[in-house]
Every structure is written in structure tokens, then in C-alpha cells.
Coordinates of C-alpha atoms in Angstrom, one line a residue:
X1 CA 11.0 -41.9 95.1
X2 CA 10.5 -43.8 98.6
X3 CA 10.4 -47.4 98.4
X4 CA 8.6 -48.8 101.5
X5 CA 10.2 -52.2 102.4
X6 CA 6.9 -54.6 102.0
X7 CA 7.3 -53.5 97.8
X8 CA 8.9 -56.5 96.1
X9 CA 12.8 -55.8 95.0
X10 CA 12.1 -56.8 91.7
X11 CA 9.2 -54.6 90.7
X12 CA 10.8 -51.7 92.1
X13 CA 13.4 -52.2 89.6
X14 CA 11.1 -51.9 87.0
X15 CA 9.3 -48.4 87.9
X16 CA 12.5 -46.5 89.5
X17 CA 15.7 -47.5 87.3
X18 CA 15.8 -45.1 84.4
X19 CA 17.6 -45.6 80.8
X20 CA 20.5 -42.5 81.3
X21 CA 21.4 -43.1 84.5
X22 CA 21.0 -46.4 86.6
X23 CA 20.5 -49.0 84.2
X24 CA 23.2 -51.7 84.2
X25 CA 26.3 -50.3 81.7
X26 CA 28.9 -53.0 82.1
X27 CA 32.4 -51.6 82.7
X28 CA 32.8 -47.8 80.5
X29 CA 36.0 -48.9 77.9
X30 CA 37.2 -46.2 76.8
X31 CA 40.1 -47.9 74.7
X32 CA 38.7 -47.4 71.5
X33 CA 38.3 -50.3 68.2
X34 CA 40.2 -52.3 71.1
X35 CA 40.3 -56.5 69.6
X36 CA 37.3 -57.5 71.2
X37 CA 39.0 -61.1 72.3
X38 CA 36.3 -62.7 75.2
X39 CA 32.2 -63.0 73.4
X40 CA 29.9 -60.4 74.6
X41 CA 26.7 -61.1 75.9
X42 CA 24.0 -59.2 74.8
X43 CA 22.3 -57.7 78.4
X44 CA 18.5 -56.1 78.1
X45 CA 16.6 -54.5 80.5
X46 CA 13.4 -52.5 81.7
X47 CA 13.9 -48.6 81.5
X48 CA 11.8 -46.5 83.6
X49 CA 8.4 -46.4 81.8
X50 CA 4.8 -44.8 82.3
X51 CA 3.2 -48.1 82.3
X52 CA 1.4 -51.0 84.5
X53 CA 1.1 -54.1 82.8
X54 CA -2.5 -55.2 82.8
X55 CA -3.4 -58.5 81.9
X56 CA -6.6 -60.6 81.1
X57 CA -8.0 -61.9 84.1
X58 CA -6.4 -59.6 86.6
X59 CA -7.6 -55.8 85.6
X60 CA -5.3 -53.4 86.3
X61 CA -1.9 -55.0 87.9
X62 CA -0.6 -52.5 90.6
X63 CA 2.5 -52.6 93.2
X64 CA 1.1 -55.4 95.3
X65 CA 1.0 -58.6 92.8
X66 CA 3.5 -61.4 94.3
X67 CA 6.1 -62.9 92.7
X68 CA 3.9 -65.9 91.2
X69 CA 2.8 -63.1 88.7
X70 CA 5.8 -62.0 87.7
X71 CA 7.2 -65.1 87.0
X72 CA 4.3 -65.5 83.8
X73 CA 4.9 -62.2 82.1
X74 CA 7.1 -62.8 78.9
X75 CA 8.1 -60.6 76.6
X76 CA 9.2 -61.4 73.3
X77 CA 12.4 -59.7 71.3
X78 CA 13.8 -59.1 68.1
X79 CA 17.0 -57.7 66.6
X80 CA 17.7 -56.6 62.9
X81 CA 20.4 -55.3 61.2
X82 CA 19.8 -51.5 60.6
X83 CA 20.1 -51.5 57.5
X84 CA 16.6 -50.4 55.8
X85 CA 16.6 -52.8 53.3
X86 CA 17.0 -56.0 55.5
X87 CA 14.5 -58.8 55.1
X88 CA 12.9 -59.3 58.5
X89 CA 11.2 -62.3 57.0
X90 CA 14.5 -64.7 57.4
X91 CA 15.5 -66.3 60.8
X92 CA 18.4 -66.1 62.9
X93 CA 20.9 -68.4 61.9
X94 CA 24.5 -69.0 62.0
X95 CA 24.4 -67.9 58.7
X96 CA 22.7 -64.8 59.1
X97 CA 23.1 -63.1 62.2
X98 CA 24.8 -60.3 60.4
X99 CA 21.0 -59.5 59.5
X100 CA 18.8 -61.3 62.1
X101 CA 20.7 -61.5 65.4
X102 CA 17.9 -62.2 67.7
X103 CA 14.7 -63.8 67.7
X104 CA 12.7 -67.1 68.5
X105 CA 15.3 -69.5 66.5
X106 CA 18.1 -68.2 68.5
X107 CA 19.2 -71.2 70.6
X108 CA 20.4 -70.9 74.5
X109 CA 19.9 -74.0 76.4
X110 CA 17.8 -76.8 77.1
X111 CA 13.9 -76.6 76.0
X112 CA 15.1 -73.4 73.8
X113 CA 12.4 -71.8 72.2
X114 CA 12.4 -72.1 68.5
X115 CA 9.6 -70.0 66.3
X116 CA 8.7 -66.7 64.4
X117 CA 8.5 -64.7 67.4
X118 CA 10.9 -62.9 68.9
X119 CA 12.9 -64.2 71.6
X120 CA 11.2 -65.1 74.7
X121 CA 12.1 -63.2 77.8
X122 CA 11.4 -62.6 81.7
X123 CA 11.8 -60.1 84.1
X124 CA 14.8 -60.5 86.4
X125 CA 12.7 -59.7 90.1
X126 CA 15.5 -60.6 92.6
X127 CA 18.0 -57.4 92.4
X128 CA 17.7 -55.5 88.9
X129 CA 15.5 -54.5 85.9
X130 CA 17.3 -57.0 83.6
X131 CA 15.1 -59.2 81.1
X132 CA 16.3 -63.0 81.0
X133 CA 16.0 -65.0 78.1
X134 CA 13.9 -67.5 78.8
X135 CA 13.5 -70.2 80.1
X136 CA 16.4 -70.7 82.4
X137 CA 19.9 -69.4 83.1
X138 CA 21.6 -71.7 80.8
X139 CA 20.1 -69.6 78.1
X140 CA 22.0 -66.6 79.0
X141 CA 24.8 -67.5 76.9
X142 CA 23.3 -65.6 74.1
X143 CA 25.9 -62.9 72.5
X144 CA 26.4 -60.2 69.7
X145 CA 28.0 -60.9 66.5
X146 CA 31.9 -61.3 67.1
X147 CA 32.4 -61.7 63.5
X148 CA 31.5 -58.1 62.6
X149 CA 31.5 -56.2 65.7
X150 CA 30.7 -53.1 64.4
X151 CA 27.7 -54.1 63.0
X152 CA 24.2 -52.4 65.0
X153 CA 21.1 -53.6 65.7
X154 CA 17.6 -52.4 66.0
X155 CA 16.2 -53.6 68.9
X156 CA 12.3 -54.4 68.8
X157 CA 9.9 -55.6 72.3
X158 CA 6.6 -56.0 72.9
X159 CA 3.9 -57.4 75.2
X160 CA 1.2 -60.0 73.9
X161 CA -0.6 -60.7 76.9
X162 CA -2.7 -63.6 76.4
X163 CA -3.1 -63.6 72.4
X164 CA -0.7 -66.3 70.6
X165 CA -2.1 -66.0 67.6
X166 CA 0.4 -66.7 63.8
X167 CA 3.1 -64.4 63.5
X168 CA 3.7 -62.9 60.0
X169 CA 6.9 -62.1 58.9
X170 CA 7.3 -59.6 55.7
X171 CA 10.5 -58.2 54.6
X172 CA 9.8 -54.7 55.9
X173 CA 7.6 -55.3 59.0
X174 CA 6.6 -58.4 61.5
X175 CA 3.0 -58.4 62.3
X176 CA -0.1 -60.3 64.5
X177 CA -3.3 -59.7 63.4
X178 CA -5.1 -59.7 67.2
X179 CA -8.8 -59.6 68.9
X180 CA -9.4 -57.2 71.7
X181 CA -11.8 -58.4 74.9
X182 CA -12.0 -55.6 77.1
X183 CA -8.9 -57.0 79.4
X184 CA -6.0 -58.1 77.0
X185 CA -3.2 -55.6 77.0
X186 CA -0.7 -54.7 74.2
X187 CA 2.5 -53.2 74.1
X188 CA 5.5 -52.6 72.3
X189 CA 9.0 -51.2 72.4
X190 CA 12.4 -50.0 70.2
X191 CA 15.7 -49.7 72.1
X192 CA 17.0 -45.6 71.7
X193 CA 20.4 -45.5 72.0
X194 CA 19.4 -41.5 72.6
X195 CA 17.8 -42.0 75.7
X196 CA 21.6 -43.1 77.2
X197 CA 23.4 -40.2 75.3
X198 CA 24.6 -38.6 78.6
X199 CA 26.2 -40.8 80.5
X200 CA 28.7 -40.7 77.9
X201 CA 29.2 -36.9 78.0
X202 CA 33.2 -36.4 77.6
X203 CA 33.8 -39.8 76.4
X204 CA 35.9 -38.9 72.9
X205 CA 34.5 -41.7 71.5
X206 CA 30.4 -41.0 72.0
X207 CA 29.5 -40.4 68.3
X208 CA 30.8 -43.8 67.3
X209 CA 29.7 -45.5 70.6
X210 CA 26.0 -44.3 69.9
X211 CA 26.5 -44.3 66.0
X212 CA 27.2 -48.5 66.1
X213 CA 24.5 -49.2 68.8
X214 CA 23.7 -51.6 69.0
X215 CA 26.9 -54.2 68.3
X216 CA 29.3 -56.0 70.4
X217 CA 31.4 -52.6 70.2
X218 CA 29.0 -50.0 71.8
X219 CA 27.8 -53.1 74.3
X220 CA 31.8 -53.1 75.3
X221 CA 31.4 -49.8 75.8
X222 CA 28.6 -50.1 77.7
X223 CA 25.8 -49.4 75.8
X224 CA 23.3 -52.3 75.8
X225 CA 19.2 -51.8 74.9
X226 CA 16.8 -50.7 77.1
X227 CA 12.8 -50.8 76.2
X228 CA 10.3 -47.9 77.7
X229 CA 7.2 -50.0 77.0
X230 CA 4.2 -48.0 75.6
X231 CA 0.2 -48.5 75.5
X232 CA -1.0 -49.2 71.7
X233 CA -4.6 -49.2 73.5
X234 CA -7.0 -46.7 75.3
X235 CA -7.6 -47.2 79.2
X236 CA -11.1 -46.0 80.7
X237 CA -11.8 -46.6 84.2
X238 CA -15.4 -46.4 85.2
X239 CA -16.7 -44.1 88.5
X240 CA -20.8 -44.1 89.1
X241 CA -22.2 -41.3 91.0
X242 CA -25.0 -40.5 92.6
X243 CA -27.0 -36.8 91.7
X244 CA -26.5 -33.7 93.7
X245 CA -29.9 -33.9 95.6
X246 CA -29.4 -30.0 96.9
X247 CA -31.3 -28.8 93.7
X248 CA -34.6 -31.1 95.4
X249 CA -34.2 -29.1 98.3
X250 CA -35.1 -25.7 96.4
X251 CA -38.2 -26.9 95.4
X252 CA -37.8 -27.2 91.4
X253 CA -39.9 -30.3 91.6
X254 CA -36.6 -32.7 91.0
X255 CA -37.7 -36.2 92.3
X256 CA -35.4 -37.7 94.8
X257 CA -33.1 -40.3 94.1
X258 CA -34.9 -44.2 94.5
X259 CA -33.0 -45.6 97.4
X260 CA -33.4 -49.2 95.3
X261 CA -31.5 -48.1 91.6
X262 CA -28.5 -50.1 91.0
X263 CA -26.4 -50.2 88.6
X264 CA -26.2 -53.9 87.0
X265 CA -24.0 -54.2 84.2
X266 CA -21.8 -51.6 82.0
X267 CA -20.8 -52.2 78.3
X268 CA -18.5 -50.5 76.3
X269 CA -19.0 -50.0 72.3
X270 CA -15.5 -50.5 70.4
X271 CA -13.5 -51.8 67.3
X272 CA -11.9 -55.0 68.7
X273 CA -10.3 -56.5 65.3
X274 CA -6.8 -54.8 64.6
X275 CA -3.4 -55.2 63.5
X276 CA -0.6 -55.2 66.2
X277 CA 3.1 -54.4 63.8
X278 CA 6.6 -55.4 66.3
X279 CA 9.2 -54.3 63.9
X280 CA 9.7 -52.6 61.0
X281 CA 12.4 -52.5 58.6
X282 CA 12.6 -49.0 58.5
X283 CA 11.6 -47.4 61.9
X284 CA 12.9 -43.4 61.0
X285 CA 11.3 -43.6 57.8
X286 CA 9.0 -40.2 57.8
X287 CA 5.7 -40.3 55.6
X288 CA 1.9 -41.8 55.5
X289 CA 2.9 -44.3 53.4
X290 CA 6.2 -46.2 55.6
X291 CA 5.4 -48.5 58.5
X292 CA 5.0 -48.3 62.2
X293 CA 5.1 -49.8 64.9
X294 CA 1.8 -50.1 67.0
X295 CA -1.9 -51.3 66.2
X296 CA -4.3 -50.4 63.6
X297 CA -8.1 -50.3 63.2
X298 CA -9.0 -50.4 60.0
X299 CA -11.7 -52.8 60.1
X300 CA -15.4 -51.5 61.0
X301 CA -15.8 -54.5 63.3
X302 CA -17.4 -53.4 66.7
X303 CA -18.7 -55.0 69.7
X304 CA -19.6 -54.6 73.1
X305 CA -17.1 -55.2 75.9
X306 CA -18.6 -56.0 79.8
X307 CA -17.2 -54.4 82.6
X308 CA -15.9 -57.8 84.4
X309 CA -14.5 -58.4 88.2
X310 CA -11.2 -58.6 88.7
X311 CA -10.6 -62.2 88.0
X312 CA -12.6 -62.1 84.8
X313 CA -16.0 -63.1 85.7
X314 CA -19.0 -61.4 85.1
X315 CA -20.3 -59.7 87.8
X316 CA -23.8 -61.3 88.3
X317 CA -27.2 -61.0 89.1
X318 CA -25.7 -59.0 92.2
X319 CA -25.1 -55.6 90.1
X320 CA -22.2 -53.1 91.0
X321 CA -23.5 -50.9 93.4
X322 CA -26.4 -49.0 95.0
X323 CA -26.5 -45.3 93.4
X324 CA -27.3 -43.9 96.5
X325 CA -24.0 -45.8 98.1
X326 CA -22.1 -43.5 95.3
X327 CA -20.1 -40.2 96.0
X328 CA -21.3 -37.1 94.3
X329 CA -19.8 -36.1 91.1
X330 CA -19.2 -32.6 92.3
X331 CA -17.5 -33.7 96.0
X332 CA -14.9 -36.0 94.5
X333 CA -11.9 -34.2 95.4
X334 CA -8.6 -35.0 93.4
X335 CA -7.3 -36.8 96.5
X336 CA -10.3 -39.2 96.0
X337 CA -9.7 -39.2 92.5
X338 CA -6.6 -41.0 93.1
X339 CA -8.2 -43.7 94.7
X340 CA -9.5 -46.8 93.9
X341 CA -12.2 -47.2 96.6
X342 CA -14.6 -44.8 94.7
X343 CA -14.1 -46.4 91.2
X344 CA -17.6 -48.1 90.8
X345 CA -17.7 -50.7 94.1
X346 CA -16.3 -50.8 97.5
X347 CA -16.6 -54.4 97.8
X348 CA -13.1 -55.8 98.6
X349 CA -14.5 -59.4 99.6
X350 CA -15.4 -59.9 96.0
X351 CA -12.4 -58.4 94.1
X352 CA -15.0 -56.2 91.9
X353 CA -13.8 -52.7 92.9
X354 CA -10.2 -53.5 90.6
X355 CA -12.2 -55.1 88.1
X356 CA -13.4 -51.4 87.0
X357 CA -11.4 -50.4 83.8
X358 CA -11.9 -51.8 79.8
X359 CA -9.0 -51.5 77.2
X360 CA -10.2 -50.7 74.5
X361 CA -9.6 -49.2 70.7
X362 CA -8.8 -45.8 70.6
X363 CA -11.6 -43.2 69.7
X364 CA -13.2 -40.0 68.8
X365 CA -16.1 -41.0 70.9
X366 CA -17.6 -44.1 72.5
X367 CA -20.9 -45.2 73.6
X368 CA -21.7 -46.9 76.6
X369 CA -24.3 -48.7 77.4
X370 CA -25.5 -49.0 81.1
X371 CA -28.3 -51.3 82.7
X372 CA -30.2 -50.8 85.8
X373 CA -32.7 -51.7 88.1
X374 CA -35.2 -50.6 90.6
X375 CA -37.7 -52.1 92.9
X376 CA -41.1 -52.0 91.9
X377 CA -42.6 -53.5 95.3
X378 CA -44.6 -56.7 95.1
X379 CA -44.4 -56.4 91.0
X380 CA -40.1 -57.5 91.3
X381 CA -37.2 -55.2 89.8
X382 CA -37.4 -52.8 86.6
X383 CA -35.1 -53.1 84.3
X384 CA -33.4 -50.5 81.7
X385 CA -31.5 -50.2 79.7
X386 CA -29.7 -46.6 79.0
X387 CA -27.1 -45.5 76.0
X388 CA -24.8 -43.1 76.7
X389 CA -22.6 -40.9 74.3
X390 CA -18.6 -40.5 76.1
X391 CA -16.9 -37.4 74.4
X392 CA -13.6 -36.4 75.6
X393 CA -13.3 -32.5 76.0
X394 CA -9.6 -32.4 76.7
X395 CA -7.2 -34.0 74.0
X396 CA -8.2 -32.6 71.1
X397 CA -11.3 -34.2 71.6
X398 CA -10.4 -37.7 71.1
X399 CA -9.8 -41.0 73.1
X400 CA -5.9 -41.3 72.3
X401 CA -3.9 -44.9 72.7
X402 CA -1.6 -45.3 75.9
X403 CA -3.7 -42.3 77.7
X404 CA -6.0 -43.4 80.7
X405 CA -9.5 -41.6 81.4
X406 CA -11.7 -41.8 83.6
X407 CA -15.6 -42.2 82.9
X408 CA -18.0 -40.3 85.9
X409 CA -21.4 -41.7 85.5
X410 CA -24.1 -39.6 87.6
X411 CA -27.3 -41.9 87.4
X412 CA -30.0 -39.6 87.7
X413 CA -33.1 -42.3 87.6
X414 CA -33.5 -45.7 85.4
X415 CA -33.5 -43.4 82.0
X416 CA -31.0 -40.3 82.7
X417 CA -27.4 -40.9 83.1
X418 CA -24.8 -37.8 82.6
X419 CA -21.2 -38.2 81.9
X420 CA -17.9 -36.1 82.1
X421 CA -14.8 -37.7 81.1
X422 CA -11.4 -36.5 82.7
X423 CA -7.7 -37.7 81.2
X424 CA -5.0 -39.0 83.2
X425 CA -1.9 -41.2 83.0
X426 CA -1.8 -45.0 82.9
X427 CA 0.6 -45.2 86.2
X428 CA 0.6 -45.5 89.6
X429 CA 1.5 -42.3 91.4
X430 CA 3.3 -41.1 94.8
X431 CA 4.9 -43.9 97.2
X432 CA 4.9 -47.4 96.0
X433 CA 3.7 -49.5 98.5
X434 CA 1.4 -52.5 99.0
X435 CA -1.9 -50.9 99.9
X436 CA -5.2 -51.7 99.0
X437 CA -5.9 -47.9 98.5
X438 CA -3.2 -48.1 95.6
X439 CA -3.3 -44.5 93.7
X440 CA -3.3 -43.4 90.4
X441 CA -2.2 -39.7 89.9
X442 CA -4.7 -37.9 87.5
X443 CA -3.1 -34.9 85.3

């Protein structure tokens, strides 16, 4: 992929290095049950993932953000012995790091962190895609167990954005209960020592390099965890368009479109109280019944989430857009698709045109509910309000988590609004660069 030089090093590192092949390895041993005499540091990293991290208060993060923002996004860690019958629920100690070998009590420095959550980490930005433990480089010193170096490790990530809500740790699984707004983003991760399989092709000792991942022996060999982040929630970005007006022209009494309509405020319909599960005891357990990582809805708790600018705010008495300032449903090429000038507003002065996506629970349907406005001359604006029904055609008919869609809203007058949904992927496509005409590919 071509990196244009204005991208910063760091966040390149994060979209182009890829799990089998250019992710930090350490020196290949291939001396086999060699006396493991100097500690070895356990190294983590970013793998090459289909994923922008969006966080409350910014909408969707693309390639341009600065360093600043790089330097607040934390993820958190854990690491358990593989053994399906560990206790999740008891720290890391001296004690026990043959079980727990990595979380929040593991100690690394000054102002260490010391809680129920897993480990706090940072992104790296200068030259690699390694995660740091946080918060400074004293804390590095953090390393597998040397007393049983055989011993391997499930490794667990994930993303809270803003939410710091209690962590509960049960035997078999860890646990937040969390509160969606529209903005806050969730993700998780487990280290596959699968995904790395081939860059040991030949080695003669593979099989037990990948079969002990992840110790202090596959790590000297190597082999150290690498997290490919996924979505738990649904992304819809919004685009309004203005009706084809060529059906006026043939005379079938259609009335043209009010050069005044405006489209004031969107609102999204969704479950917003779920469950987010980190780790599980058992995470190749098959069945209904075993536990998995991700977030359920299984509350009936709904509410309505705003469409808000980029930093947050509502958007005001000012509205979105004009309708007639809107492309045409029909003449948005897939080259336009990919940009975001024609999601909802051009206005760059006022950051509103990033400020155009909600994530939200995942679906069979959604409803949306749009207001607009008209001028009625010397009587002031009109006000509606319009509900609209989003089914997905594509999918198997359903709104699926860590899928991006796209909602086209043709606003035929203040009471008829049409929809067509169209699915995509949540990642920035084609060169990276720092554009404001950043592009998502559709698929």
C-alpha cells in the first residue's frame, strides 16, 4: 500500500504491519527446550485489522488525527493460563502467575496501575505497531513466567472507549456491564497463534512452538501475541438526498421540491443497555450454552440516539442541510460513495460533515426518526416530524455487529422520506493520506 509522507509513522504501523509476516518476531531460535537463562519480556502488538477506532466526541477517527490523539487511546490486557478450568476471578500475583500472568495488578514501574482490569497499554507511534504497558518505559520490564516456561497463555484485548464502569470477574468469564450513546466504541481481541503459523514453515520444531503459545518458550522462539481488534457494535453512516425531479418534468402532477426543507435533526431507535464479556475461560468451547467474547442485548431497553457534530454537540437550531443542496440518490456514483463530502453536510467550518455516523446495537431493523422544516412565509418554519423503517436487503436481512452501512435518505417533502440501505466495511480504503476527502471503500 503507498504511504504518502504527511501520514504519521506510527499509525501506519497500525493499518499496514500484518500478524504472519512483518510483525516484530524477536530473533527465530531454533535450538529447541534450550535453558532459557536471561527473563523474557512479554512484546504485544497491533496486527493488521479492518478497524478505525472511533471514539466519543470525535465520530469516526480517520488517517489524519495527530499524535495528541494517539497518546489517550489505551487498551487494556489480560493473560490466563489455558487451561479451561482456570479461575479468571483471582489476580496476578507472585503466587499465581502460573494462572493469571497478566492483568491490572501486574506491577512495572512507578504510578503502576493496580485493578481488576487488564493491564493498561498504549500504542507505540514512533517506528512500530508495538503496544506499551502503560504508563512509561520503566514499565516495560514486564516478562513471562520463567519458572514454568512451557506454560501458555491466552491472550485477551479490548477497547473501552470512554466507559469505566466496575469490572466483574467470574471464574469462567470477565465482564462490564456498559451503556451505549450513539458515539462510544467497543472492541475486543484474542491473540491466534494461527494467524503466525507460516513464518515458521520448515522450522522442525513448529508444532510445539505454536502448541506452547503463548510462554516464555514460543516467545524465545519468536512467537509473541498479536490482537486484530474487532467491532462488537453496528456502524450506520447517514447520506440525505434530494428526489429525482425528472418524473415532474413528465407531467404526472409530482410537486417540486420546496427550495426551504431542511433537514433538522436525525435520531436513531436502538437497545443501548448490554453486556460487553473480555475473556473467557474457555474460548474454543463449541455450544449455545459456553461463553463468548463480545456484547449482548438482552435487555428490551431502547432509546433514541441524535446524530451529533463531530465534537459531540448537538447540531442546533441551524439543521444539517438544505435538501435541495443534496445529491440525487440515483447519481451517487461509487466514487462518491467513497467520500465523505456527500455524507449529510458539506460544512467543513463547523466539523458536522464527520459527525455523520451512530454506533449502535446490532439489528434486524431500525427505525429512524427524522425532523424537518419548511418556510411557511410570514407564518415562521413548519415543523415534522417523520418515522422511518431501515431494513437491510443484503446480509441476510439484518444489521450485523463490526459491518458499516450506509443509510440514503431521499426527502421527498415534510412527510415522505424513502430509504435504501447499502453494506460496506468499517475501514478506510485506497492510499492513506491526510486529506479532508478521506475514503471509505464500500463492498
Amino acid at each position: 500500500m503507498k504511504i504518502k509522507q504527511c501520514l504519521l509513522i506510527g499509525f501506519c504501523s497500525i493499518l499496514l504491519f500484518n500478524c504472519s509476516g512483518d510483525t516484530y518476531v524477536g530473533e527465530l531460535t531454533t535450538d529447541d527446550d534450550a535453558p532459557l537463562v536471561e527473563p523474557v519480556p512479554i512484546v504485544l502488538s497491533l496486527g493488521m485489522s479492518d478497524f478505525e477506532i472511533l471514539t466519543r466526541g470525535s465520530g469516526e477517527v480517520n488517517n489524519g488525527n495527530d499524535a495528541d490523539f494517539w497518546d489517550n487511546v489505551r487498551f487494556y490486557v489480560y493473560a490466563f493460563n489455558k487451561d479451561p478450568q482456570t479461575d479468571l476471578s483471582n489476580p496476578w500475583s507472585e503466587a499465581n502467575q502460573d494462572f493469571c500472568l497478566l492483568d491490572g495488578h501486574r506491577t512495572g514501574g512507578a504510578n503502576a496501575q493496580a485493578s481488576d482490569h487488564g493491564k493498561e497499554v498504549g500504542v507505540k507511534k514512533e517506528d512500530s505497531n508495538l503496544l506499551l504497558f502503560y504508563p512509561d518505559e520503566k514499565s516495560q520490564e514486564i516478562y513471562y513466567n520463567m519458572k514454568n516456561t512451557n506454560q501458555p497463555y491466552n491472550f485477551f484485548a479490548y477497547y473501552l472507549d470512554d466507559w469505566m464502569g466496575e469490572c466483574h470477574r467470574e471464574k469462567d468469564h470477565i465482564y462490564y456491564d456498559v451503556e451505549l450513546d450513539g458515539r462510544r466504541d467497543f472492541m475486543s481481541a484474542m491473540a491466534d497463534p494461527e494467524a503466525q503459523k507460516d513464518k515458521y514453515e520448515g522450522n522442525p520444531y513448529c508444532d510445539k512452538i505454536l502448541g506452547r503459545a503463548f510462554s516464555a518458550y514460543s516467545a524465545n522462539h519468536g512467537l509473541n501475541p498479536v490482537f486484530q481488534f474487532e467491532h462488537h457494535l453496528v456502524l450506520l453512516r447517514f447520506v440525505v438526498c434530494r428526489p429525482d425531479d425528472s418524473s415532474n418534468k413528465k407531467g404526472n402532477g409530482v410537486p417540486s421540491l420546496d427550495p426551504t426543507l431542511a433537514v433538522k435533526k436525525v435520531e436513531l431507535n436502538s437497545k443501548y443497555k448490554g453486556r460487553f464479556t473480555v475473556a473467557v475461560s474457555a474460548p474454543d468451547a463449541d455450544g449455545m450454552t459456553n461463553l463468548k467474547r463480545g456484547i449482548s442485548f438482552d435487555s428490551e431497553d431502547y432509546k433514541y440516539f441524535e446524530l451529533k457534530k463531530k465534537n459531540g454537540e448537538l447540531i442546533g437550531n441551524s439543521g444539517w442541510c438544505l435538501v435541495a443542496d443534496c445529491p440525487i440518490y440515483e447519481n451517487v456514483t461509487d466514487d462518491d460513495k467513497k467520500r465523505y463530502r456527500y455524507v449529510l453536510d458539506k460544512d467543513k467550518e463547523n466539523d458536522r460533515d464527520s459527525g455523520t455516523s451512530l454506533l449502535v446495537a446490532p439489528a434486524d431493523s431500525y427505525r429512524a426518526k427524522i425532523t424537518l422544516s419548511a418556510e411557511q412565509g410570514l407564518t415562521g418554519a413548519l415543523y415534522t416530524e417523520v418515522e422511518v423503517d431501515l431494513e437491510n436487503t443484503n446480509d441476510n436481512k439484518v444489521f450485523s455487529p463490526g459491518k458499516a452501512y450506509t443509510i440514503y435518505l431521499t426527502i421527498n417533502s415534510l412527510s415522505d422520506i424513502s430509504s435504501a440501505v447499502e453494506s460496506g466495511v468499517w475501514t478506510n480504503g485506497g492510499d492513506i493520506n491526510i486529506s479532508p476527502d478521506d475514503k471509505y471503500e464500500d463492498e
